[in-house]
Coordinates of C-alpha atoms in Angstrom, one line a residue:
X2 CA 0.0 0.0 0.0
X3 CA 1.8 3.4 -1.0
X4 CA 0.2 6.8 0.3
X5 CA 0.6 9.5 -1.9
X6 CA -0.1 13.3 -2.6
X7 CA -1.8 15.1 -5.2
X8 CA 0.0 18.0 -6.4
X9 CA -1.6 19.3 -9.3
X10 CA -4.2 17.6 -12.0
X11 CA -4.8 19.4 -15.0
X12 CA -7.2 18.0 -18.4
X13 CA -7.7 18.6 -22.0
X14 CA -9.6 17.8 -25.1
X15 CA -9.4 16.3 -28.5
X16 CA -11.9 16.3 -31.2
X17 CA -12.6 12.6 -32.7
X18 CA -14.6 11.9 -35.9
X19 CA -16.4 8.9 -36.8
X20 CA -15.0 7.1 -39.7
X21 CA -18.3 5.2 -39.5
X22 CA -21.5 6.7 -37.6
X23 CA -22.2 4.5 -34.4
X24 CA -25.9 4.1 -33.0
X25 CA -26.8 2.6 -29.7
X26 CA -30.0 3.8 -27.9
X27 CA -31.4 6.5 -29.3
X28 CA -28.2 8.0 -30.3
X29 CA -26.6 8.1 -33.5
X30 CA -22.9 9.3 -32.9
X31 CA -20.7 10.6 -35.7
X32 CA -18.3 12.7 -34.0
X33 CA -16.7 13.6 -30.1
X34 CA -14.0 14.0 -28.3
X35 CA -11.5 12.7 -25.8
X36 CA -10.8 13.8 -22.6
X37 CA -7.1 13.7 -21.6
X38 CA -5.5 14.4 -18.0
X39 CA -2.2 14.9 -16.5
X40 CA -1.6 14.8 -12.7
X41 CA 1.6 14.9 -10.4
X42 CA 1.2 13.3 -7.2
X43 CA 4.6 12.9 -4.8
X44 CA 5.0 9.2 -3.7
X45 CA 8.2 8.7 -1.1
X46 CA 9.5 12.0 -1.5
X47 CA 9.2 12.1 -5.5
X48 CA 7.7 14.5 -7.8
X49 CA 5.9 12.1 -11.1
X50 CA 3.3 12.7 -13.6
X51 CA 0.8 10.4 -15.1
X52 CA -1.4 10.2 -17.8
X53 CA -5.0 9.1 -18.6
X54 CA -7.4 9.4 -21.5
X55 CA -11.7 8.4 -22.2
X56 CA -13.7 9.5 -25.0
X57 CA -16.4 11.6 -23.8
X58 CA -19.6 9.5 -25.5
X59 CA -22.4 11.3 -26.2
X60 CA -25.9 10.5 -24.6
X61 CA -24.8 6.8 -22.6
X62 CA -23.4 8.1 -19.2
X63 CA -27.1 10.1 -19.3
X64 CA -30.0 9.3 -21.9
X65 CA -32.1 12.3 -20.6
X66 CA -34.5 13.2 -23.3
X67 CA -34.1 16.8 -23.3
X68 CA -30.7 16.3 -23.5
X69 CA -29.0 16.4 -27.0
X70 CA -25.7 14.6 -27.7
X71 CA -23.8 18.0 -27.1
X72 CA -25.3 19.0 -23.4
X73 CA -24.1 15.2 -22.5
X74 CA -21.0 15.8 -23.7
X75 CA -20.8 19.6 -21.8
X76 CA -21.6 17.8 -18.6
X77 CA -19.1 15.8 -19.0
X78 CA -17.0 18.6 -19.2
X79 CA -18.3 20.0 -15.9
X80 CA -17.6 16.5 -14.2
X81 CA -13.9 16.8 -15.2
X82 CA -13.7 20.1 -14.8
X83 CA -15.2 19.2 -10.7
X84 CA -12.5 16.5 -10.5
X85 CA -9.9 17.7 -11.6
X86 CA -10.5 21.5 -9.5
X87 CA -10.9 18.8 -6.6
X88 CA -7.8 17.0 -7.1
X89 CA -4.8 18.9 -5.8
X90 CA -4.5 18.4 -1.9
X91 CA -6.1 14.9 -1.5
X92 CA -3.9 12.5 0.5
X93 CA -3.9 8.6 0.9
X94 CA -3.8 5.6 -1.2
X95 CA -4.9 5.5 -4.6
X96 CA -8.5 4.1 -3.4
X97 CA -8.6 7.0 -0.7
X98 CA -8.3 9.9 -3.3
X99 CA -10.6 8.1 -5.8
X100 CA -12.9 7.7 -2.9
X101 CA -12.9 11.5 -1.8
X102 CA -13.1 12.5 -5.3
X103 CA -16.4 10.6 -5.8
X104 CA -17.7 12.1 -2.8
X105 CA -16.7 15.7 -3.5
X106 CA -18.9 15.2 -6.7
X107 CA -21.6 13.8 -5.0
X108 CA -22.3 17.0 -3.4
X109 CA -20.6 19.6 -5.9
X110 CA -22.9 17.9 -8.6
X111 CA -26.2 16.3 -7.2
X112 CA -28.4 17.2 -10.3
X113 CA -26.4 15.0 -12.6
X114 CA -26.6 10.8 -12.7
X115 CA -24.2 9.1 -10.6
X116 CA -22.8 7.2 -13.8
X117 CA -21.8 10.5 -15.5
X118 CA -20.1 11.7 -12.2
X119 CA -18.3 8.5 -12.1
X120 CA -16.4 10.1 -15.5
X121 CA -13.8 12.6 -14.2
X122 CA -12.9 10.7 -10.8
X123 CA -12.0 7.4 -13.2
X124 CA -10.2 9.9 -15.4
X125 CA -8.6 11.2 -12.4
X126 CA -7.6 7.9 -11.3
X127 CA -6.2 6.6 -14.0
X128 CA -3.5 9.6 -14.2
X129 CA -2.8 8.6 -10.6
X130 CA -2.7 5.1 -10.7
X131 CA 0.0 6.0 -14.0
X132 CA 2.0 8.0 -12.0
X133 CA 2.2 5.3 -9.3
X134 CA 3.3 3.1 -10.9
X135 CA 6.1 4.8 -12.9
X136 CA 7.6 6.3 -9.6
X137 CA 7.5 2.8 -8.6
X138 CA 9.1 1.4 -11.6
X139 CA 5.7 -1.0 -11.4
X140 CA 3.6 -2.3 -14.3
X141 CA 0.2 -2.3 -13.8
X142 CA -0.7 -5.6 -13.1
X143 CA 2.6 -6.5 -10.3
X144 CA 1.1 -3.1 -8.8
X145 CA -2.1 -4.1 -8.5
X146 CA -1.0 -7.7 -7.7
X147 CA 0.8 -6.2 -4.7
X148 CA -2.4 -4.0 -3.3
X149 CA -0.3 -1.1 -3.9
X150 CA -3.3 1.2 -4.2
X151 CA -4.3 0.6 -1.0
X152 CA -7.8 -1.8 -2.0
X153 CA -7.5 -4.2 0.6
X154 CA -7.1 -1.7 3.6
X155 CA -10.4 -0.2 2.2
X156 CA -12.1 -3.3 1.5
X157 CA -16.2 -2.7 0.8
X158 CA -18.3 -4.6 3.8
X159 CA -19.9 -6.8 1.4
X160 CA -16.1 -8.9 0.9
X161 CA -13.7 -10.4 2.9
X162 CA -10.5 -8.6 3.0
X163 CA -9.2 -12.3 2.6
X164 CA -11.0 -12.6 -0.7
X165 CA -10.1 -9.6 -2.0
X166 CA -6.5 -10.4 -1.3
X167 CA -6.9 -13.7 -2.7
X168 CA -8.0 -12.3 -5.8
X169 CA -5.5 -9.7 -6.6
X170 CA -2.3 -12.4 -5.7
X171 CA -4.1 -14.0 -8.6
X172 CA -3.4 -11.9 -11.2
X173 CA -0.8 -12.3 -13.9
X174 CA 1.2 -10.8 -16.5
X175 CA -0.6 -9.1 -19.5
X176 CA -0.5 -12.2 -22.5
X177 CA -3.0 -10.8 -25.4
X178 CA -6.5 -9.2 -25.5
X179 CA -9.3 -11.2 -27.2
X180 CA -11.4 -9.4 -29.2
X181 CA -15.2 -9.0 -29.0
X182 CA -16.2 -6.8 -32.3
X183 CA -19.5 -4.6 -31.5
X184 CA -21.8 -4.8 -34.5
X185 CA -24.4 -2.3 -34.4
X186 CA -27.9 -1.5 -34.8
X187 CA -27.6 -0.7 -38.7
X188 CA -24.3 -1.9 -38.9
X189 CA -24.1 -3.7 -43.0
X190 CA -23.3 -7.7 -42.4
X191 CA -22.2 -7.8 -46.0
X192 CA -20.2 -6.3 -48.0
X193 CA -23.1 -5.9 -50.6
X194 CA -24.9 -4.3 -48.0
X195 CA -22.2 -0.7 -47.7
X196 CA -23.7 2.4 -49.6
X197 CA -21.9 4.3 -51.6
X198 CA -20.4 6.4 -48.7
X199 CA -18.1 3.7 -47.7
X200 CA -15.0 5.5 -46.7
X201 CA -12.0 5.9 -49.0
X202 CA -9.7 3.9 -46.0
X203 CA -9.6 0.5 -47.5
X204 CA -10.7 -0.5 -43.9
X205 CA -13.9 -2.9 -43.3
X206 CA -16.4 -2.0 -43.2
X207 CA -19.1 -4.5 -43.0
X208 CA -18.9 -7.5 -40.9
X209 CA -18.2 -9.9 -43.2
X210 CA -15.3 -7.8 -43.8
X211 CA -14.5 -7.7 -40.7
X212 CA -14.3 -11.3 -40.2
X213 CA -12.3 -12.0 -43.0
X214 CA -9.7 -8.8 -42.3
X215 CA -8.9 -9.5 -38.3
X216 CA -10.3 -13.3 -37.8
X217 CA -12.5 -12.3 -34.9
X218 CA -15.2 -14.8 -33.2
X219 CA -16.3 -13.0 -30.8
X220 CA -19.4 -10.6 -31.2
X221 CA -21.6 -8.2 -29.3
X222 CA -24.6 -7.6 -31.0
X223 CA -26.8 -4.6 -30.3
X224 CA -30.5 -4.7 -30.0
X225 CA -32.7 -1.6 -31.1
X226 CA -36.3 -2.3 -28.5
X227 CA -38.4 -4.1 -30.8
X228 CA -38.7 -7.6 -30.1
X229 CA -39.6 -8.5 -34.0
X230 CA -37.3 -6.3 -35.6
X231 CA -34.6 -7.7 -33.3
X232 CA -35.5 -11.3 -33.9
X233 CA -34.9 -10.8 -37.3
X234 CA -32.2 -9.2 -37.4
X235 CA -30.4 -11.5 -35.5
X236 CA -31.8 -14.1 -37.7
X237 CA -30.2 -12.3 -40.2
X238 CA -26.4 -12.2 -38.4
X239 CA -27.2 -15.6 -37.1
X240 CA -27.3 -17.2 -41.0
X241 CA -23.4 -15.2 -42.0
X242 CA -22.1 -16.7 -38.7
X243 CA -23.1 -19.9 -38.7
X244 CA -21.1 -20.1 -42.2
X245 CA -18.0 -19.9 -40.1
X246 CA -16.2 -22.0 -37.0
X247 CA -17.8 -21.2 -33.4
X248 CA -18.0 -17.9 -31.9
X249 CA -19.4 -16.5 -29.0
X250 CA -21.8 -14.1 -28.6
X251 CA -22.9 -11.7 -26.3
X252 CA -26.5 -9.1 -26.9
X253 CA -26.7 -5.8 -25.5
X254 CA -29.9 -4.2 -25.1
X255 CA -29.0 -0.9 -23.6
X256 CA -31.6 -0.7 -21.6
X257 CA -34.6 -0.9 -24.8
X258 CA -36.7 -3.2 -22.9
X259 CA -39.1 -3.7 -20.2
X260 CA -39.0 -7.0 -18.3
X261 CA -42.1 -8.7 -19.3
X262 CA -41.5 -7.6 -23.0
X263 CA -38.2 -8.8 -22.7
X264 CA -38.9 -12.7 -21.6
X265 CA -41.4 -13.1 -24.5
X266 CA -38.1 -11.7 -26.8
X267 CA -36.0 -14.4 -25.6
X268 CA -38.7 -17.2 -25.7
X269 CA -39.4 -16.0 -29.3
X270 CA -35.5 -16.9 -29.5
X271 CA -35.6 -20.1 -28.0
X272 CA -37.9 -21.6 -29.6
X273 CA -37.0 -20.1 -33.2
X274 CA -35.1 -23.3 -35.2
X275 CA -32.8 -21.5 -37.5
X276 CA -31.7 -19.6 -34.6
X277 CA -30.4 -22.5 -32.5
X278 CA -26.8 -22.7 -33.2
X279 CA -27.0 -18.9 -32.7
X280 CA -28.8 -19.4 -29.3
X281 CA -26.7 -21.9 -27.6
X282 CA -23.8 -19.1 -28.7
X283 CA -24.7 -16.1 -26.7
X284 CA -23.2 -16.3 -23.1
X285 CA -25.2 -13.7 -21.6
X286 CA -27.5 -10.2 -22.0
X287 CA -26.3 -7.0 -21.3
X288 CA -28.6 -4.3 -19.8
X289 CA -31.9 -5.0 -21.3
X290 CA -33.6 -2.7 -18.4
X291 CA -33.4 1.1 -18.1
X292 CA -31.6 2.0 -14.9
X293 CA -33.9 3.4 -13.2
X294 CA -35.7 0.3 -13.2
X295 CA -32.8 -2.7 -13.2
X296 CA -32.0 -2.5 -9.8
X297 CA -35.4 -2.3 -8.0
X298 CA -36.9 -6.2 -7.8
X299 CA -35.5 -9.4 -8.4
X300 CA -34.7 -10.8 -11.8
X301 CA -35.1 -13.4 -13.4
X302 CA -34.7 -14.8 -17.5
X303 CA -33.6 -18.0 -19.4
X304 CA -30.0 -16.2 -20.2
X305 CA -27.5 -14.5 -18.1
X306 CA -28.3 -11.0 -17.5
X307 CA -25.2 -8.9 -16.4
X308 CA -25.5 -5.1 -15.8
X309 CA -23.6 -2.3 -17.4
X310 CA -25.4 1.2 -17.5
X311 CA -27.0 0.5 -13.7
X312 CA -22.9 -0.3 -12.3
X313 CA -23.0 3.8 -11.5
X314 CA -21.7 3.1 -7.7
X315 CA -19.2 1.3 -5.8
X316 CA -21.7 -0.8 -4.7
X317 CA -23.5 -1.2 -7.8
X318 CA -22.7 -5.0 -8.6
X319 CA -23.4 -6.0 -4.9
X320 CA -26.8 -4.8 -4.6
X321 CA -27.6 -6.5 -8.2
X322 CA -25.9 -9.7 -7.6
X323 CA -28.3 -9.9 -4.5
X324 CA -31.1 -9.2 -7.3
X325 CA -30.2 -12.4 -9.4
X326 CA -28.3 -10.3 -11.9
X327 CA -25.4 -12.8 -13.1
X328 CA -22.7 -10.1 -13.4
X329 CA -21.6 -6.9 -14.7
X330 CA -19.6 -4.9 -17.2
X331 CA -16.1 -3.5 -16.3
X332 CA -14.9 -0.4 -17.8
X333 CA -12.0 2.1 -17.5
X334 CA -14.5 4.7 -17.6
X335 CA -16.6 3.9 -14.4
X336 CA -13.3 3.1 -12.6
X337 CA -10.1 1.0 -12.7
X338 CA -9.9 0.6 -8.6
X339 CA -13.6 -0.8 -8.5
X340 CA -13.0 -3.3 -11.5
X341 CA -10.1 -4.9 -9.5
X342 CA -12.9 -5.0 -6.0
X343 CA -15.8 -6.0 -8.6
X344 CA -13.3 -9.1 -10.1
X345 CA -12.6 -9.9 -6.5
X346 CA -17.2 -10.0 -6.0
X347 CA -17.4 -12.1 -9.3
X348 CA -14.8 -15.0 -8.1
X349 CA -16.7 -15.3 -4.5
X350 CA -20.1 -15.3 -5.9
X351 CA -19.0 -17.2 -9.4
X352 CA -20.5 -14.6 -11.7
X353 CA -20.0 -13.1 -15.0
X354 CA -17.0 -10.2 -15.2
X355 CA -17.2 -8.8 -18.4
X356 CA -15.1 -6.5 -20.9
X357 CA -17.4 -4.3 -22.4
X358 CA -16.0 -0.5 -23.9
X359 CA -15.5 0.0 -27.7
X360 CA -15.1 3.6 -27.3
X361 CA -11.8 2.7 -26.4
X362 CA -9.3 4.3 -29.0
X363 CA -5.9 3.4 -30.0
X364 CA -3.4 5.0 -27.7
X365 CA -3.3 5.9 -24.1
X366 CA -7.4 4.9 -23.5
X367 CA -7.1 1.5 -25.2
X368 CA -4.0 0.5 -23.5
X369 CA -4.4 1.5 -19.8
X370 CA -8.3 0.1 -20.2
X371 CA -6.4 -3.2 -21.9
X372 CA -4.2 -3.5 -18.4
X373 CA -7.1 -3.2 -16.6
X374 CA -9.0 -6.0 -18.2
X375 CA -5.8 -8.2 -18.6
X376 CA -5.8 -7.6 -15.0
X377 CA -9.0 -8.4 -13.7
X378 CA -8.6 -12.0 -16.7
X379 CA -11.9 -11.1 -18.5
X380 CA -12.3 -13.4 -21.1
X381 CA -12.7 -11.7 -24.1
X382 CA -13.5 -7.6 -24.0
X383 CA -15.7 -5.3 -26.6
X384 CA -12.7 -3.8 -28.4
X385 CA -13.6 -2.0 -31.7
X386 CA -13.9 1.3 -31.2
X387 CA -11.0 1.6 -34.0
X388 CA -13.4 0.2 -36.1
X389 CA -15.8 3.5 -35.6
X390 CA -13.2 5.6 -35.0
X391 CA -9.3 5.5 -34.5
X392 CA -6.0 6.8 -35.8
X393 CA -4.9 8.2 -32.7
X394 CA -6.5 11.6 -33.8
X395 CA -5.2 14.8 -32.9
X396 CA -2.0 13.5 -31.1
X397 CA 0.9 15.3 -31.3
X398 CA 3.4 13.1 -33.3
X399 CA 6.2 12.5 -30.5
X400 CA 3.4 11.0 -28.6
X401 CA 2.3 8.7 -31.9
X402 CA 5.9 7.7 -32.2
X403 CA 6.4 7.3 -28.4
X404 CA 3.5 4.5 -27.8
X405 CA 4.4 2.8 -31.7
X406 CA 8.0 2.6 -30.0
X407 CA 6.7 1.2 -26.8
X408 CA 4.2 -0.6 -27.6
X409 CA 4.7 -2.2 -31.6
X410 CA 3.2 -5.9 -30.2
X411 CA -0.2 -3.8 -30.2
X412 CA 0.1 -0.5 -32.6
X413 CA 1.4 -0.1 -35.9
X414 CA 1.2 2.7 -38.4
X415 CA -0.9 2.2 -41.4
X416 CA -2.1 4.9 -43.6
X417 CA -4.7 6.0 -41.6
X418 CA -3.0 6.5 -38.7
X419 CA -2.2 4.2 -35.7
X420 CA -3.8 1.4 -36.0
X421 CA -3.8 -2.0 -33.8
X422 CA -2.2 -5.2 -34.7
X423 CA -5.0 -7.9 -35.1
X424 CA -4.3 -11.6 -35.7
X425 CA -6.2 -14.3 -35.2
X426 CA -9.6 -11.8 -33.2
X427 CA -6.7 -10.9 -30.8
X428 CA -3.8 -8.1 -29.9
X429 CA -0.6 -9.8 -28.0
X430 CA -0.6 -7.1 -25.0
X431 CA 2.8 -8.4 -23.1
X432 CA 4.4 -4.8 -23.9
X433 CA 1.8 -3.7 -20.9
X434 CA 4.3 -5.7 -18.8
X435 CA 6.6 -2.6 -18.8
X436 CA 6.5 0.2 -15.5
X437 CA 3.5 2.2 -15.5
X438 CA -0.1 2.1 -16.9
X439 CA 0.2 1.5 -20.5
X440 CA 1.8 4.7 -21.2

């Protein structure tokens, strides 16, 4: 456990364009930007800075109607802003500052959801956790193996401290990263299905493509609300995947459905015969219920059901694992410190810990949110936001030619930018195994 001091935390943004527009929800996104922060703490008497970056997604973190994709995207603004004006002065471990941060918000910002507050603390965090580890010539994972951000010491009351430690003396060196490739609402499954505004890239575009191009076999597949249009269109994906070897599948409803509407979905599923290769494929259901909702009786259906949009606390996944929910969604976004304490919950109770973040972009985002799932041994993770997006965009070139340098196992330059190295539906990740936090 290392105690350390924050000195100063400062943020900025970059604008990112869509290559490809990405809908989920309600919400058609087709260009953003990403949030980037520097803080230096002082750790034994040293002075270090660390890094962090998150794309700022419009309309997911809140789904207010009268909110449009921009006022999502300013309040996430003010969240960072409030963490980062909050930062300098706090004291402790990692877990303790992360901790008073989310607190401080709490009451600085009570008007807006507890998942969009969640956003500058993580970035926060992530910078420190960065700067830990390089002035402790640490790589992720041996820091976190170690407990040197303090997690056991502040050990939620629903664990053992025992269990916790168990679980982080588990973890391992980072190996590779398997990919799970997002297919959206609209997405085109074939190549005969791209308009004529495919871009000029020479990158896939449909999913076919896709397939072909990296070898993935692995697939999220995004439901729109409608139980017949969703039934056919997963008939639809169901008849190009069964073509191929196994995969896996996982569906993600982002939170389209109500719960009785929802069992007669899956039943429809069930019992549908072209659809039972496809079926037997898809390990569990991601946030079919709006969170306001998802966390207030018992569930129950014939798949797993893990939560995503309703893990908006520290305590989120306890209070739904005691619901019947079968797991929940890590991310960088909602916090690195409560992935590790939520991995540790999903080994005692044997539940689902899942990957799930394809806004993740190449460079600093994708590769401190890769330690963190190599980390916490998720078994494959949502990993295609360079498919929507990518190219490192709007980073200064000694930073490009830094992480290519450091990291050319995961990123390579193409002529669209930086770009990850894909073989086989998976990234070989054992650069991460170097001091610090995947910078």
């Amino acid at each position: 456990m290392t105690t350390l001091t924050i000195l100063s935390a400062t943020w900025s943004e970059r604008p990112v364009t869509m290559r490809l527009p990405f809908q989920f929800g309600s919400t058609e996104v087709r260009e953003t930007a990403e949030a980037h922060a520097r803080v230096e703490i002082e750790v034994n008497g040293t002075r270090v800075t660390g890094r962090s970056a998150q794309l700022m997604v419009p309309r997911w973190f809140n789904k207010s109607a009268e909110m449009s994709n921009a006022d999502t995207i300013d309040e996430l603004r003010a969240v960072v802003d409030s963490a980062v004006a909050g930062a300098p002065g706090l004291r402790g471990t990692a877990l303790d500052v992360t901790r008073a941060l989310r607190d401080g918000l709490d009451r600085a910002l009570p008007q807006t959801p507890p998942l969009a507050r969640c956003f500058g603390p993580a970035l926060v965090e992530m910078a420190v956790i960065d700067a830990i580890c390089t002035a402790l010539r640490l790589p992720f994972w041996k820091a976190a193996r170690e407990d040197v951000f303090g997690l056991v010491s502040g050990c939620p009351n629903d664990l053992l401290p025992a269990d916790l430690s168990r679980s982080l003396d588990s973890i391992s060196a980072p190996k590779a990263l398997v990919l799970r490739h997002t297919v959206g609402f609209d997405a085109p499954l074939r190549q005969a299905d791209v308009g004529q505004d495919r871009p000029g890239d020479g990158r896939p575009v449909s999913l076919d493509e896709v397939i072909e191009e990296t070898g993935v076999s692995a697939f999220k597949i995004k439901l729109k609300g409608g139980p017949d249009a969703d039934h056919r269109r997963l008939c639809d994906i169901a008849g190009l995947l069964d073509k191929g070897g196994d995969y896996a599948v996982t569906l993600d409803a982002n939170e389209q459905y109500a719960p009785r509407d929802f069992e007669a979905f899956l039943s429809a599923l069930a019992k549908d015969a072209t659809l039972k290769r496809f079926f037997s494929a898809v390990r569990f259901v991601e946030q079919p219920f709006p969170r306001e909702i998802a966390l207030t009786a018992p569930v129950e259906a014939s798949l797993p059901l893990i939560i995503d949009e309703s893990d908006d606390t520290e305590d989120a996944f306890a209070r739904a694992l005691a619901l019947g929910w079968s797991g929940t969604s890590i991310k960088s976004c909602k916090g690195v410190l409560r992935a590790l304490i939520n991995k540790a919950r999903a080994e005692v109770a044997g539940a689902i810990l899942s990957g799930e973040d394809l806004t993740c972009q190449p460079g600093i985002c994708w590769l401190q949110d890769a330690a963190m799932m190599s980390a916490c041994g998720v078994r494959d993770v949502e990993r295609n936001g360079h498919h929507f997006a990518g190219g490192m965009q709007g980073a200064p070139e000694e930073e490009r030619a830094m992480l290519l340098e450091r990291h050319d196992d995961i990123l390579m330059q193409d002529r669209n930018g930086v770009a990850l190295r894909i073989a086989g539906g998976s990234v070989e990740i054992g650069s991460l195994a170097r001091p610090g936090f995947g910078c």
